PDB file of C-alpha atoms in Angstrom:
ATOM      1  CA  MET B  16      -0.190   0.146  -0.272  1.00  0.00           C
ATOM      2  CA  ARG B  17       1.096   3.690  -0.568  1.00  0.00           C
ATOM      3  CA  PRO B  18       2.786   5.412   2.332  1.00  0.00           C
ATOM      4  CA  LEU B  19       0.768   7.861   4.224  1.00  0.00           C
ATOM      5  CA  SER B  20       3.488  10.343   3.385  1.00  0.00           C
ATOM      6  CA  ASP B  21       2.718   9.828  -0.146  1.00  0.00           C
ATOM      7  CA  LEU B  22      -1.143  10.850   0.007  1.00  0.00           C
ATOM      8  CA  CYS B  23      -0.986  14.288  -1.175  1.00  0.00           C
ATOM      9  CA  LYS B  24       0.382  12.871  -4.717  1.00  0.00           C
ATOM     10  CA  ALA B  25      -3.029  12.156  -6.008  1.00  0.00           C
ATOM     11  CA  PRO B  26      -4.000  10.417  -9.305  1.00  0.00           C
ATOM     12  CA  ALA B  27      -3.348  12.607 -11.904  1.00  0.00           C
ATOM     13  CA  LEU B  28      -6.889  13.558 -13.730  1.00  0.00           C
ATOM     14  CA  ASP B  29      -7.200  14.907 -17.046  1.00  0.00           C
ATOM     15  CA  ALA B  30      -8.772  18.440 -17.891  1.00  0.00           C
ATOM     16  CA  ARG B  31     -12.198  16.711 -18.044  1.00  0.00           C
ATOM     17  CA  LEU B  32     -12.201  15.188 -14.217  1.00  0.00           C
ATOM     18  CA  ALA B  33     -10.184  18.078 -13.215  1.00  0.00           C
ATOM     19  CA  ALA B  34     -12.965  20.089 -14.288  1.00  0.00           C
ATOM     20  CA  ALA B  35     -15.352  17.983 -12.931  1.00  0.00           C
ATOM     21  CA  ALA B  36     -14.114  17.906  -9.845  1.00  0.00           C
ATOM     22  CA  ALA B  37     -13.765  21.458  -9.465  1.00  0.00           C
ATOM     23  CA  TYR B  38     -17.629  21.595  -9.366  1.00  0.00           C
ATOM     24  CA  VAL B  39     -17.819  19.319  -6.180  1.00  0.00           C
ATOM     25  CA  ARG B  40     -19.165  21.196  -3.506  1.00  0.00           C
ATOM     26  CA  GLN B  41     -16.866  21.093  -0.373  1.00  0.00           C
ATOM     27  CA  GLY B  42     -18.190  19.136   2.557  1.00  0.00           C
ATOM     28  CA  GLY B  43     -21.009  17.079   0.882  1.00  0.00           C
ATOM     29  CA  THR B  44     -21.446  13.254  -0.196  1.00  0.00           C
ATOM     30  CA  ALA B  45     -20.885  13.215  -4.219  1.00  0.00           C
ATOM     31  CA  ALA B  46     -21.229  10.105  -6.449  1.00  0.00           C
ATOM     32  CA  ASP B  47     -18.973   9.042  -9.068  1.00  0.00           C
ATOM     33  CA  ILE B  48     -21.313   6.962 -11.423  1.00  0.00           C
ATOM     34  CA  GLY B  49     -19.609   4.800 -13.712  1.00  0.00           C
ATOM     35  CA  CYS B  50     -16.583   5.346 -11.637  1.00  0.00           C
ATOM     36  CA  ASP B  51     -14.277   2.984 -14.121  1.00  0.00           C
ATOM     37  CA  HIS B  52     -10.756   3.053 -12.127  1.00  0.00           C
ATOM     38  CA  GLY B  53     -11.689   4.986  -9.423  1.00  0.00           C
ATOM     39  CA  LYS B  54      -9.636   8.025 -10.072  1.00  0.00           C
ATOM     40  CA  LEU B  55     -12.013  10.994  -9.753  1.00  0.00           C
ATOM     41  CA  ALA B  56     -13.083   9.276  -6.418  1.00  0.00           C
ATOM     42  CA  VAL B  57      -9.785   9.160  -5.024  1.00  0.00           C
ATOM     43  CA  ALA B  58      -8.424  12.403  -6.098  1.00  0.00           C
ATOM     44  CA  LEU B  59     -11.653  13.678  -4.097  1.00  0.00           C
ATOM     45  CA  ALA B  60     -10.842  12.050  -0.873  1.00  0.00           C
ATOM     46  CA  VAL B  61      -7.132  13.041  -1.419  1.00  0.00           C
ATOM     47  CA  GLN B  62      -8.183  16.778  -1.220  1.00  0.00           C
ATOM     48  CA  GLY B  63     -10.458  16.574   1.332  1.00  0.00           C
ATOM     49  CA  ARG B  64     -13.101  17.528  -0.346  1.00  0.00           C
ATOM     50  CA  CYS B  65     -16.217  15.542   0.416  1.00  0.00           C
ATOM     51  CA  LYS B  66     -17.029  13.874   3.834  1.00  0.00           C
ATOM     52  CA  LYS B  67     -18.232  10.706   1.713  1.00  0.00           C
ATOM     53  CA  ILE B  68     -17.700   9.255  -2.129  1.00  0.00           C
ATOM     54  CA  ILE B  69     -19.621   6.717  -3.618  1.00  0.00           C
ATOM     55  CA  ALA B  70     -18.345   5.423  -6.459  1.00  0.00           C
ATOM     56  CA  GLY B  71     -20.257   3.145  -8.941  1.00  0.00           C
ATOM     57  CA  ASP B  72     -19.809   1.156 -11.892  1.00  0.00           C
ATOM     58  CA  ILE B  73     -22.042  -1.693 -13.745  1.00  0.00           C
ATOM     59  CA  ARG B  74     -19.233  -4.040 -14.623  1.00  0.00           C
ATOM     60  CA  PRO B  75     -17.244  -5.908 -11.603  1.00  0.00           C
ATOM     61  CA  ALA B  76     -13.638  -5.732 -13.467  1.00  0.00           C
ATOM     62  CA  PRO B  77     -13.585  -1.635 -13.626  1.00  0.00           C
ATOM     63  CA  LEU B  78     -14.908  -1.361 -10.115  1.00  0.00           C
ATOM     64  CA  ALA B  79     -12.364  -3.880  -8.745  1.00  0.00           C
ATOM     65  CA  SER B  80      -9.895  -1.679 -10.145  1.00  0.00           C
ATOM     66  CA  ALA B  81     -11.314   1.191  -8.499  1.00  0.00           C
ATOM     67  CA  GLN B  82     -11.415  -0.807  -5.293  1.00  0.00           C
ATOM     68  CA  ARG B  83      -7.740  -1.652  -5.501  1.00  0.00           C
ATOM     69  CA  LEU B  84      -6.969   2.362  -6.252  1.00  0.00           C
ATOM     70  CA  VAL B  85      -8.853   3.046  -2.799  1.00  0.00           C
ATOM     71  CA  ALA B  86      -7.017   0.329  -0.704  1.00  0.00           C
ATOM     72  CA  GLU B  87      -3.480   1.536  -2.328  1.00  0.00           C
ATOM     73  CA  TYR B  88      -4.395   5.148  -0.869  1.00  0.00           C
ATOM     74  CA  HIS B  89      -6.213   4.460   2.161  1.00  0.00           C
ATOM     75  CA  CYS B  90      -9.260   6.067   1.219  1.00  0.00           C
ATOM     76  CA  GLY B  91     -11.735   3.367   2.587  1.00  0.00           C
ATOM     77  CA  GLY B  92     -13.296   5.357   5.334  1.00  0.00           C
ATOM     78  CA  VAL B  93     -14.264   8.131   2.433  1.00  0.00           C
ATOM     79  CA  VAL B  94     -15.041   6.088  -0.675  1.00  0.00           C
ATOM     80  CA  GLU B  95     -17.600   3.362  -1.019  1.00  0.00           C
ATOM     81  CA  CYS B  96     -17.407   1.251  -3.919  1.00  0.00           C
ATOM     82  CA  ARG B  97     -20.512  -0.392  -5.470  1.00  0.00           C
ATOM     83  CA  LEU B  98     -21.916  -2.402  -8.173  1.00  0.00           C
ATOM     84  CA  GLY B  99     -25.016  -1.443  -9.943  1.00  0.00           C
ATOM     85  CA  ALA B 100     -26.292   0.158 -12.688  1.00  0.00           C
ATOM     86  CA  GLY B 101     -26.689   4.186 -13.085  1.00  0.00           C
ATOM     87  CA  LEU B 102     -28.540   6.144  -9.875  1.00  0.00           C
ATOM     88  CA  SER B 103     -29.755   2.805  -8.768  1.00  0.00           C
ATOM     89  CA  VAL B 104     -26.603   2.434  -6.733  1.00  0.00           C
ATOM     90  CA  LEU B 105     -27.799   5.398  -4.686  1.00  0.00           C
ATOM     91  CA  ASN B 106     -30.696   6.104  -2.447  1.00  0.00           C
ATOM     92  CA  PRO B 107     -32.938   9.129  -2.818  1.00  0.00           C
ATOM     93  CA  GLY B 108     -31.326  12.080  -1.341  1.00  0.00           C
ATOM     94  CA  GLU B 109     -28.160  10.546  -0.171  1.00  0.00           C
ATOM     95  CA  ALA B 110     -25.640  12.335  -2.735  1.00  0.00           C
ATOM     96  CA  ASP B 111     -25.354  16.007  -3.076  1.00  0.00           C
ATOM     97  CA  ASP B 112     -23.346  15.857  -6.336  1.00  0.00           C
ATOM     98  CA  ILE B 113     -23.544  13.306  -8.753  1.00  0.00           C
ATOM     99  CA  ILE B 114     -21.110  12.981 -11.810  1.00  0.00           C
ATOM    100  CA  ILE B 115     -21.378  10.941 -14.908  1.00  0.00           C
ATOM    101  CA  ALA B 116     -18.919  10.993 -17.332  1.00  0.00           C
ATOM    102  CA  GLY B 117     -16.807   8.910 -19.481  1.00  0.00           C
ATOM    103  CA  VAL B 118     -20.154   7.822 -21.516  1.00  0.00           C
ATOM    104  CA  SER B 119     -21.840   9.329 -24.376  1.00  0.00           C
ATOM    105  CA  GLY B 120     -24.841  12.053 -24.171  1.00  0.00           C
ATOM    106  CA  VAL B 121     -26.813   9.535 -25.138  1.00  0.00           C
ATOM    107  CA  THR B 122     -26.147   7.378 -21.997  1.00  0.00           C
ATOM    108  CA  ILE B 123     -26.433   9.967 -19.591  1.00  0.00           C
ATOM    109  CA  CYS B 124     -29.956  10.374 -20.559  1.00  0.00           C
ATOM    110  CA  GLU B 125     -30.733   7.099 -20.482  1.00  0.00           C
ATOM    111  CA  ILE B 126     -29.087   7.066 -17.246  1.00  0.00           C
ATOM    112  CA  LEU B 127     -30.992  10.105 -15.928  1.00  0.00           C
ATOM    113  CA  ARG B 128     -34.361   8.894 -17.295  1.00  0.00           C
ATOM    114  CA  ALA B 129     -34.273   5.182 -15.790  1.00  0.00           C
ATOM    115  CA  ALA B 130     -34.165   6.862 -12.435  1.00  0.00           C
ATOM    116  CA  PRO B 131     -37.894   7.260 -10.547  1.00  0.00           C
ATOM    117  CA  GLN B 132     -39.327  10.555  -9.820  1.00  0.00           C
ATOM    118  CA  THR B 133     -38.793   9.810  -6.344  1.00  0.00           C
ATOM    119  CA  PHE B 134     -35.142   9.906  -6.877  1.00  0.00           C
ATOM    120  CA  TYR B 135     -35.222  13.456  -7.774  1.00  0.00           C
ATOM    121  CA  GLU B 136     -37.839  14.897  -5.521  1.00  0.00           C
ATOM    122  CA  THR B 137     -35.850  14.616  -1.996  1.00  0.00           C
ATOM    123  CA  GLY B 138     -36.046  18.115  -1.313  1.00  0.00           C
ATOM    124  CA  LYS B 139     -32.757  19.118  -1.448  1.00  0.00           C
ATOM    125  CA  GLU B 140     -30.920  20.861  -4.086  1.00  0.00           C
ATOM    126  CA  LEU B 141     -29.311  18.382  -6.468  1.00  0.00           C
ATOM    127  CA  ARG B 142     -26.497  18.866  -8.328  1.00  0.00           C
ATOM    128  CA  PHE B 143     -25.474  16.817 -11.467  1.00  0.00           C
ATOM    129  CA  ILE B 144     -21.905  17.398 -13.085  1.00  0.00           C
ATOM    130  CA  LEU B 145     -22.131  15.560 -16.603  1.00  0.00           C
ATOM    131  CA  VAL B 146     -19.216  14.787 -19.225  1.00  0.00           C
ATOM    132  CA  PRO B 147     -20.661  13.468 -22.239  1.00  0.00           C
ATOM    133  CA  ALA B 148     -18.146  12.114 -24.445  1.00  0.00           C
ATOM    134  CA  THR B 149     -20.185  12.699 -27.799  1.00  0.00           C
ATOM    135  CA  LYS B 150     -23.855  14.137 -28.254  1.00  0.00           C
ATOM    136  CA  HIS B 151     -23.514  17.159 -26.067  1.00  0.00           C
ATOM    137  CA  PRO B 152     -26.521  18.954 -27.849  1.00  0.00           C
ATOM    138  CA  MET B 153     -29.028  15.992 -27.718  1.00  0.00           C
ATOM    139  CA  LEU B 154     -27.853  16.051 -23.727  1.00  0.00           C
ATOM    140  CA  ARG B 155     -28.663  19.787 -23.321  1.00  0.00           C
ATOM    141  CA  CYS B 156     -31.912  19.372 -25.241  1.00  0.00           C
ATOM    142  CA  PHE B 157     -32.995  16.602 -22.651  1.00  0.00           C
ATOM    143  CA  LEU B 158     -31.862  18.561 -19.436  1.00  0.00           C
ATOM    144  CA  ALA B 159     -33.659  21.449 -20.751  1.00  0.00           C
ATOM    145  CA  GLU B 160     -36.861  19.338 -21.264  1.00  0.00           C
ATOM    146  CA  ASN B 161     -36.573  17.407 -18.311  1.00  0.00           C
ATOM    147  CA  GLY B 162     -36.199  19.619 -15.196  1.00  0.00           C
ATOM    148  CA  PHE B 163     -32.918  20.259 -15.220  1.00  0.00           C
ATOM    149  CA  ARG B 164     -31.158  23.683 -15.427  1.00  0.00           C
ATOM    150  CA  LEU B 165     -28.043  23.973 -16.823  1.00  0.00           C
ATOM    151  CA  LEU B 166     -25.591  26.353 -14.328  1.00  0.00           C
ATOM    152  CA  ASP B 167     -22.624  26.251 -15.950  1.00  0.00           C
ATOM    153  CA  GLU B 168     -20.175  24.507 -18.287  1.00  0.00           C
ATOM    154  CA  THR B 169     -16.453  24.206 -18.795  1.00  0.00           C
ATOM    155  CA  PRO B 170     -15.282  23.458 -22.175  1.00  0.00           C
ATOM    156  CA  VAL B 171     -11.984  21.608 -21.997  1.00  0.00           C
ATOM    157  CA  CYS B 172      -9.871  19.916 -24.590  1.00  0.00           C
ATOM    158  CA  ALA B 173      -8.099  16.596 -23.905  1.00  0.00           C
ATOM    159  CA  ALA B 174      -6.022  14.195 -25.432  1.00  0.00           C
ATOM    160  CA  GLU B 175      -6.613  16.968 -28.851  1.00  0.00           C
ATOM    161  CA  HIS B 176     -10.301  16.037 -28.415  1.00  0.00           C
ATOM    162  CA  TYR B 177     -13.143  18.909 -27.205  1.00  0.00           C
ATOM    163  CA  TYR B 178     -15.274  17.989 -24.515  1.00  0.00           C
ATOM    164  CA  THR B 179     -17.693  20.281 -22.027  1.00  0.00           C
ATOM    165  CA  VAL B 180     -18.131  19.385 -18.581  1.00  0.00           C
ATOM    166  CA  MET B 181     -22.066  20.572 -17.892  1.00  0.00           C
ATOM    167  CA  HIS B 182     -22.621  21.625 -14.321  1.00  0.00           C
ATOM    168  CA  ALA B 183     -26.873  21.274 -13.754  1.00  0.00           C
ATOM    169  CA  VAL B 184     -29.239  21.113 -10.713  1.00  0.00           C
ATOM    170  CA  TYR B 185     -32.419  19.578 -10.963  1.00  0.00           C
ATOM    171  CA  THR B 186     -35.318  21.736 -10.226  1.00  0.00           C
ATOM    172  CA  GLY B 187     -38.675  20.174 -11.672  1.00  0.00           C
ATOM    173  CA  VAL B 188     -38.907  23.290 -14.060  1.00  0.00           C
ATOM    174  CA  LEU B 189     -38.691  22.952 -17.883  1.00  0.00           C
ATOM    175  CA  GLN B 190     -36.640  25.219 -19.765  1.00  0.00           C
ATOM    176  CA  ALA B 191     -37.229  27.238 -22.799  1.00  0.00           C
ATOM    177  CA  HIS B 192     -34.239  26.173 -25.519  1.00  0.00           C
ATOM    178  CA  ASP B 193     -33.881  26.198 -29.042  1.00  0.00           C
ATOM    179  CA  ALA B 194     -31.288  24.757 -31.366  1.00  0.00           C
ATOM    180  CA  PHE B 195     -28.436  27.172 -30.928  1.00  0.00           C
ATOM    181  CA  TRP B 196     -28.983  26.659 -27.434  1.00  0.00           C
ATOM    182  CA  ASP B 197     -28.520  23.047 -27.597  1.00  0.00           C
ATOM    183  CA  VAL B 198     -25.525  23.491 -29.675  1.00  0.00           C
ATOM    184  CA  THR B 199     -23.534  26.204 -27.261  1.00  0.00           C
ATOM    185  CA  GLY B 200     -25.238  25.818 -23.966  1.00  0.00           C
ATOM    186  CA  CYS B 201     -23.055  27.875 -21.555  1.00  0.00           C
ATOM    187  CA  ALA B 202     -19.927  26.470 -22.872  1.00  0.00           C
ATOM    188  CA  VAL B 203     -18.768  30.222 -24.054  1.00  0.00           C
ATOM    189  CA  HIS B 204     -16.115  30.977 -21.674  1.00  0.00           C
ATOM    190  CA  GLY B 205     -12.626  29.483 -20.764  1.00  0.00           C
ATOM    191  CA  ALA B 206      -9.678  28.420 -22.435  1.00  0.00           C
ATOM    192  CA  ASP B 207     -10.877  26.317 -24.734  1.00  0.00           C
ATOM    193  CA  ALA B 208     -14.426  27.737 -25.340  1.00  0.00           C
ATOM    194  CA  ARG B 209     -13.350  28.871 -28.677  1.00  0.00           C
ATOM    195  CA  GLY B 210     -11.985  26.023 -29.787  1.00  0.00           C
ATOM    196  CA  TYR B 211     -14.694  24.091 -28.540  1.00  0.00           C
ATOM    197  CA  LEU B 212     -17.286  25.935 -30.479  1.00  0.00           C
ATOM    198  CA  ARG B 213     -15.667  25.907 -33.292  1.00  0.00           C
ATOM    199  CA  HIS B 214     -15.754  22.403 -33.148  1.00  0.00           C
ATOM    200  CA  GLN B 215     -19.130  21.849 -32.798  1.00  0.00           C
ATOM    201  CA  ALA B 216     -19.895  24.170 -36.067  1.00  0.00           C
ATOM    202  CA  GLN B 217     -17.389  21.661 -37.723  1.00  0.00           C
ATOM    203  CA  LEU B 218     -19.517  18.562 -36.487  1.00  0.00           C
ATOM    204  CA  LEU B 219     -23.018  20.741 -37.659  1.00  0.00           C
ATOM    205  CA  ARG B 220     -21.532  21.085 -41.358  1.00  0.00           C
ATOM    206  CA  LYS B 221     -20.588  17.293 -41.432  1.00  0.00           C
ATOM    207  CA  GLN B 222     -23.745  16.601 -40.395  1.00  0.00           C
ATOM    208  CA  ALA B 223     -25.191  19.271 -43.361  1.00  0.00           C
ATOM    209  CA  ARG B 224     -23.210  17.383 -45.784  1.00  0.00           C
ATOM    210  CA  GLY B 225     -25.717  14.515 -45.449  1.00  0.00           C
ATOM    211  CA  ALA B 226     -28.992  16.194 -44.787  1.00  0.00           C
ATOM    212  CA  SER B 227     -31.882  17.091 -47.239  1.00  0.00           C
ATOM    213  CA  GLU B 228     -31.603  20.193 -48.871  1.00  0.00           C
ATOM    214  CA  GLN B 229     -33.679  22.135 -46.344  1.00  0.00           C
ATOM    215  CA  GLU B 230     -32.333  20.640 -43.438  1.00  0.00           C
ATOM    216  CA  ARG B 231     -28.589  21.393 -45.163  1.00  0.00           C
ATOM    217  CA  LEU B 232     -29.546  25.074 -45.000  1.00  0.00           C
ATOM    218  CA  CYS B 233     -31.053  25.124 -41.373  1.00  0.00           C
ATOM    219  CA  LEU B 234     -27.590  23.535 -40.273  1.00  0.00           C
ATOM    220  CA  GLU B 235     -25.080  25.699 -42.184  1.00  0.00           C
ATOM    221  CA  GLU B 236     -26.703  29.022 -40.694  1.00  0.00           C
ATOM    222  CA  LEU B 237     -26.753  27.159 -37.264  1.00  0.00           C
ATOM    223  CA  ALA B 238     -23.076  26.738 -37.828  1.00  0.00           C
ATOM    224  CA  MET B 239     -22.196  29.996 -39.140  1.00  0.00           C
ATOM    225  CA  LYS B 240     -23.883  31.318 -35.663  1.00  0.00           C
ATOM    226  CA  VAL B 241     -21.953  29.079 -33.719  1.00  0.00           C
ATOM    227  CA  GLU B 242     -18.949  30.253 -35.763  1.00  0.00           C
ATOM    228  CA  GLY B 243     -19.684  33.835 -34.722  1.00  0.00           C
ATOM    229  CA  ARG B 244     -20.114  33.164 -31.056  1.00  0.00           C
ATOM    230  CA  ALA B 245     -16.655  31.390 -31.212  1.00  0.00           C
ATOM    231  CA  GLU B 246     -14.916  34.510 -32.120  1.00  0.00           C
ATOM    232  CA  GLN B 247     -16.732  36.166 -29.613  1.00  0.00           C
ATOM    233  CA  CYS B 248     -14.716  34.018 -26.663  1.00  0.00           C
ATOM    234  CA  GLY B 249     -12.041  35.393 -25.550  1.00  0.00           C
ATOM    235  CA  SER B 250      -9.110  32.682 -26.317  1.00  0.00           C
ATOM    236  CA  THR B 251      -7.423  32.091 -29.228  1.00  0.00           C
ATOM    237  CA  ASN B 252      -7.462  28.255 -29.024  1.00  0.00           C
TER     238      ASN B 252
END
């Protein structure tokens, strides 16, 4: 096991997980859904960010890896590993901040949709930190139409790919949105915002190439609008 003197040397987090960790509130209970290797849960424990961290995964092998990392860093008193699908590893009201990272926006929608309504109606402010690998516009649309309000986003570039870390709160109130919002959301500030939005515009243009004439015109117009928003961002990325 790792000596206690080395606990300050927490597992290195990439830009996505570091941005996700930054949204976790101090002193509460966090849940890392789909924890995989357990690096985020252990890093939060080493930082002393949370009183408790629940690391859940549907697959036994990754969860076993997370358990080994927890043991290596002597975090067993703070981090609890649970085997199960999505939010089923949690009791209603058990977590304050719920992180779902490393899966597509479609999968995140499925995870959020699968939880019973009673899971969300706990009387507490339930926040979600979401890191979709793909399908970002679809996830923003789902959030708006299912009672989640997007508080903030941190667009990041990791391993030469653009991602965004979404910070949302469940309110139960449907939010107004349109196609431009679905593509850009709150991902309009930070060092990687310009590059992120440019990449989203490229994806729209790629989608337009296989679309009908009317849809192609709409997608290209939207891409131009997103590019225009990118140029308003301060970064030169």
